[in-house]
Amino acid sequence: MSGGVNIRYAVSVDGIKWKKYKGNPILSAVSATPSFGNAFLEPCVLFDGKQYRMWFAAWHGATPSIGYAISINKLPL
């Protein structure tokens, strides 16, 4: 993945044992628009009752920005 930092998905019912999503990473420098970034980190996810909203730090070289993504359902494991 040419040095990028990716966001991955996992679920846990107890916060100790985690099940990773087989399709990880869910956001990577490869999957994103090239001009958007090459490193993604510090995700924060909120479910508002209808959709999942995720804010995250995105870096394109030395330039930081805040990214935002939405999904109407969680990923299957």
GROMACS .gro file of N, CA and C in nm:
model
  231
    1MET      N    1   0.081  -0.120   0.000
    1MET     CA    2   0.000   0.000   0.000
    1MET      C    3   0.085   0.125   0.000
    2SER      N    4   0.197   0.118  -0.046
    2SER     CA    5   0.289   0.230  -0.063
    2SER      C    6   0.293   0.329   0.052
    3GLY      N    7   0.305   0.278   0.175
    3GLY     CA    8   0.332   0.362   0.289
    3GLY      C    9   0.215   0.436   0.350
    4GLY      N   10   0.094   0.416   0.301
    4GLY     CA   11  -0.020   0.487   0.356
    4GLY      C   12  -0.064   0.430   0.490
    5VAL      N   13  -0.137   0.509   0.566
    5VAL     CA   14  -0.196   0.465   0.691
    5VAL      C   15  -0.345   0.448   0.664
    6ASN      N   16  -0.401   0.332   0.700
    6ASN     CA   17  -0.537   0.296   0.664
    6ASN      C   18  -0.631   0.291   0.784
    7ILE      N   19  -0.760   0.299   0.757
    7ILE     CA   20  -0.862   0.280   0.859
    7ILE      C   21  -0.923   0.143   0.836
    8ARG      N   22  -0.929   0.065   0.944
    8ARG     CA   23  -0.982  -0.071   0.938
    8ARG      C   24  -1.105  -0.082   1.028
    9TYR      N   25  -1.182  -0.190   1.008
    9TYR     CA   26  -1.309  -0.208   1.079
    9TYR      C   27  -1.306  -0.338   1.158
   10ALA      N   28  -1.357  -0.334   1.282
   10ALA     CA   29  -1.370  -0.453   1.365
   10ALA      C   30  -1.485  -0.429   1.463
   11VAL      N   31  -1.543  -0.537   1.514
   11VAL     CA   32  -1.649  -0.525   1.614
   11VAL      C   33  -1.617  -0.610   1.736
   12SER      N   34  -1.674  -0.569   1.849
   12SER     CA   35  -1.655  -0.641   1.974
   12SER      C   36  -1.777  -0.620   2.062
   13VAL      N   37  -1.817  -0.726   2.132
   13VAL     CA   38  -1.928  -0.711   2.227
   13VAL      C   39  -1.877  -0.681   2.367
   14ASP      N   40  -1.748  -0.710   2.394
   14ASP     CA   41  -1.695  -0.689   2.528
   14ASP      C   42  -1.575  -0.595   2.534
   15GLY      N   43  -1.526  -0.549   2.419
   15GLY     CA   44  -1.411  -0.460   2.415
   15GLY      C   45  -1.278  -0.532   2.435
   16ILE      N   46  -1.281  -0.664   2.447
   16ILE     CA   47  -1.158  -0.742   2.466
   16ILE      C   48  -1.131  -0.829   2.344
   17LYS      N   49  -1.232  -0.906   2.303
   17LYS     CA   50  -1.219  -0.991   2.184
   17LYS      C   51  -1.280  -0.918   2.066
   18TRP      N   52  -1.202  -0.906   1.958
   18TRP     CA   53  -1.243  -0.831   1.840
   18TRP      C   54  -1.248  -0.921   1.719
   19LYS      N   55  -1.344  -0.896   1.631
   19LYS     CA   56  -1.355  -0.967   1.504
   19LYS      C   57  -1.330  -0.866   1.392
   20LYS      N   58  -1.224  -0.891   1.314
   20LYS     CA   59  -1.186  -0.799   1.207
   20LYS      C   60  -1.267  -0.825   1.081
   21TYR      N   61  -1.298  -0.720   1.009
   21TYR     CA   62  -1.367  -0.728   0.881
   21TYR      C   63  -1.272  -0.785   0.777
   22LYS      N   64  -1.319  -0.886   0.702
   22LYS     CA   65  -1.235  -0.953   0.603
   22LYS      C   66  -1.197  -0.862   0.486
   23GLY      N   67  -1.275  -0.758   0.463
   23GLY     CA   68  -1.248  -0.667   0.352
   23GLY      C   69  -1.162  -0.547   0.388
   24ASN      N   70  -1.098  -0.550   0.507
   24ASN     CA   71  -1.013  -0.438   0.549
   24ASN      C   72  -0.900  -0.415   0.450
   25PRO      N   73  -0.854  -0.293   0.439
   25PRO     CA   74  -0.899  -0.171   0.507
   25PRO      C   75  -1.024  -0.114   0.440
   26ILE      N   76  -1.105  -0.041   0.520
   26ILE     CA   77  -1.224   0.022   0.462
   26ILE      C   78  -1.192   0.156   0.400
   27LEU      N   79  -1.081   0.216   0.439
   27LEU     CA   80  -1.035   0.341   0.377
   27LEU      C   81  -0.884   0.337   0.370
   28SER      N   82  -0.832   0.350   0.249
   28SER     CA   83  -0.687   0.345   0.229
   28SER      C   84  -0.648   0.441   0.119
   29ALA      N   85  -0.519   0.464   0.108
   29ALA     CA   86  -0.468   0.551   0.002
   29ALA      C   87  -0.500   0.493  -0.136
   30VAL      N   88  -0.514   0.361  -0.143
   30VAL     CA   89  -0.546   0.295  -0.269
   30VAL      C   90  -0.693   0.315  -0.305
   31SER      N   91  -0.783   0.310  -0.205
   31SER     CA   92  -0.927   0.318  -0.232
   31SER      C   93  -0.978   0.462  -0.243
   32ALA      N   94  -0.905   0.556  -0.189
   32ALA     CA   95  -0.950   0.695  -0.187
   32ALA      C   96  -0.910   0.768  -0.314
   33THR      N   97  -0.977   0.879  -0.339
   33THR     CA   98  -0.938   0.966  -0.449
   33THR      C   99  -0.793   1.011  -0.425
   34PRO      N  100  -0.705   0.997  -0.522
   34PRO     CA  101  -0.561   1.026  -0.499
   34PRO      C  102  -0.534   1.164  -0.438
   35SER      N  103  -0.608   1.264  -0.475
   35SER     CA  104  -0.582   1.397  -0.422
   35SER      C  105  -0.633   1.415  -0.279
   36PHE      N  106  -0.712   1.318  -0.230
   36PHE     CA  107  -0.770   1.333  -0.097
   36PHE      C  108  -0.671   1.304   0.014
   37GLY      N  109  -0.585   1.206  -0.006
   37GLY     CA  110  -0.489   1.178   0.099
   37GLY      C  111  -0.416   1.049   0.080
   38ASN      N  112  -0.308   1.033   0.157
   38ASN     CA  113  -0.233   0.908   0.154
   38ASN      C  114  -0.216   0.849   0.292
   39ALA      N  115  -0.279   0.910   0.391
   39ALA     CA  116  -0.279   0.856   0.527
   39ALA      C  117  -0.410   0.898   0.595
   40PHE      N  118  -0.475   0.801   0.659
   40PHE     CA  119  -0.602   0.826   0.726
   40PHE      C  120  -0.594   0.768   0.866
   41LEU      N  121  -0.630   0.846   0.966
   41LEU     CA  122  -0.620   0.799   1.103
   41LEU      C  123  -0.717   0.872   1.194
   42GLU      N  124  -0.721   0.828   1.320
   42GLU     CA  125  -0.804   0.886   1.425
   42GLU      C  126  -0.952   0.894   1.387
   43PRO      N  127  -1.013   0.781   1.343
   43PRO     CA  128  -1.154   0.786   1.307
   43PRO      C  129  -1.245   0.800   1.430
   44CYS      N  130  -1.355   0.867   1.410
   44CYS     CA  131  -1.459   0.880   1.511
   44CYS      C  132  -1.591   0.849   1.441
   45VAL      N  133  -1.662   0.745   1.489
   45VAL     CA  134  -1.784   0.700   1.423
   45VAL      C  135  -1.904   0.725   1.513
   46LEU      N  136  -2.012   0.776   1.452
   46LEU     CA  137  -2.136   0.805   1.522
   46LEU      C  138  -2.251   0.746   1.442
   47PHE      N  139  -2.341   0.672   1.509
   47PHE     CA  140  -2.463   0.624   1.446
   47PHE      C  141  -2.576   0.715   1.491
   48ASP      N  142  -2.643   0.781   1.397
   48ASP     CA  143  -2.746   0.878   1.432
   48ASP      C  144  -2.888   0.820   1.428
   49GLY      N  145  -2.898   0.687   1.421
   49GLY     CA  146  -3.028   0.621   1.414
   49GLY      C  147  -3.067   0.584   1.272
   50LYS      N  148  -3.001   0.644   1.174
   50LYS     CA  149  -3.029   0.615   1.033
   50LYS      C  150  -2.903   0.574   0.957
   51GLN      N  151  -2.793   0.639   0.987
   51GLN     CA  152  -2.670   0.611   0.914
   51GLN      C  153  -2.548   0.627   1.005
   52TYR      N  154  -2.440   0.564   0.963
   52TYR     CA  155  -2.313   0.580   1.034
   52TYR      C  156  -2.238   0.697   0.972
   53ARG      N  157  -2.183   0.782   1.058
   53ARG     CA  158  -2.104   0.897   1.014
   53ARG      C  159  -1.964   0.882   1.071
   54MET      N  160  -1.864   0.905   0.988
   54MET     CA  161  -1.726   0.890   1.033
   54MET      C  162  -1.646   1.014   0.994
   55TRP      N  163  -1.582   1.072   1.094
   55TRP     CA  164  -1.487   1.181   1.074
   55TRP      C  165  -1.348   1.123   1.098
   56PHE      N  166  -1.250   1.170   1.026
   56PHE     CA  167  -1.115   1.117   1.042
   56PHE      C  168  -1.012   1.219   0.995
   57ALA      N  169  -0.891   1.202   1.044
   57ALA     CA  170  -0.781   1.286   0.998
   57ALA      C  171  -0.730   1.230   0.867
   58ALA      N  172  -0.704   1.317   0.773
   58ALA     CA  173  -0.650   1.277   0.643
   58ALA      C  174  -0.526   1.361   0.614
   59TRP      N  175  -0.423   1.297   0.565
   59TRP     CA  176  -0.299   1.367   0.532
   59TRP      C  177  -0.267   1.345   0.385
   60HIS      N  178  -0.234   1.452   0.319
   60HIS     CA  179  -0.184   1.445   0.181
   60HIS      C  180  -0.046   1.508   0.185
   61GLY      N  181   0.054   1.423   0.191
   61GLY     CA  182   0.190   1.473   0.213
   61GLY      C  183   0.199   1.533   0.352
   62ALA      N  184   0.235   1.660   0.363
   62ALA     CA  185   0.245   1.727   0.492
   62ALA      C  186   0.121   1.811   0.523
   63THR      N  187   0.017   1.800   0.440
   63THR     CA  188  -0.103   1.883   0.457
   63THR      C  189  -0.214   1.804   0.525
   64PRO      N  190  -0.255   1.845   0.646
   64PRO     CA  191  -0.363   1.774   0.715
   64PRO      C  192  -0.500   1.828   0.674
   65SER      N  193  -0.601   1.743   0.687
   65SER     CA  194  -0.739   1.785   0.667
   65SER      C  195  -0.830   1.693   0.747
   66ILE      N  196  -0.957   1.726   0.752
   66ILE     CA  197  -1.056   1.643   0.819
   66ILE      C  198  -1.143   1.580   0.712
   67GLY      N  199  -1.154   1.447   0.716
   67GLY     CA  200  -1.237   1.375   0.621
   67GLY      C  201  -1.370   1.338   0.684
   68TYR      N  202  -1.468   1.311   0.599
   68TYR     CA  203  -1.602   1.275   0.645
   68TYR      C  204  -1.659   1.171   0.549
   69ALA      N  205  -1.718   1.065   0.604
   69ALA     CA  206  -1.781   0.961   0.523
   69ALA      C  207  -1.909   0.916   0.590
   70ILE      N  208  -2.006   0.870   0.511
   70ILE     CA  209  -2.130   0.818   0.567
   70ILE      C  210  -2.160   0.680   0.508
   71SER      N  211  -2.236   0.601   0.584
   71SER     CA  212  -2.279   0.470   0.540
   71SER      C  213  -2.416   0.444   0.601
   72ILE      N  214  -2.506   0.382   0.524
   72ILE     CA  215  -2.639   0.354   0.578
   72ILE      C  216  -2.645   0.222   0.653
   73ASN      N  217  -2.540   0.142   0.645
   73ASN     CA  218  -2.537   0.015   0.719
   73ASN      C  219  -2.395  -0.018   0.761
   74LYS      N  220  -2.386  -0.104   0.861
   74LYS     CA  221  -2.252  -0.145   0.903
   74LYS      C  222  -2.203  -0.256   0.811
   75LEU      N  223  -2.075  -0.279   0.813
   75LEU     CA  224  -2.016  -0.379   0.725
   75LEU      C  225  -2.043  -0.519   0.779
   76PRO      N  226  -2.068  -0.616   0.692
   76PRO     CA  227  -2.085  -0.755   0.739
   76PRO      C  228  -1.949  -0.816   0.773
   77LEU      N  229  -1.947  -0.901   0.872
   77LEU     CA  230  -1.821  -0.967   0.909
   77LEU      C  231  -1.823  -1.111   0.864
   0.00000   0.00000   0.00000
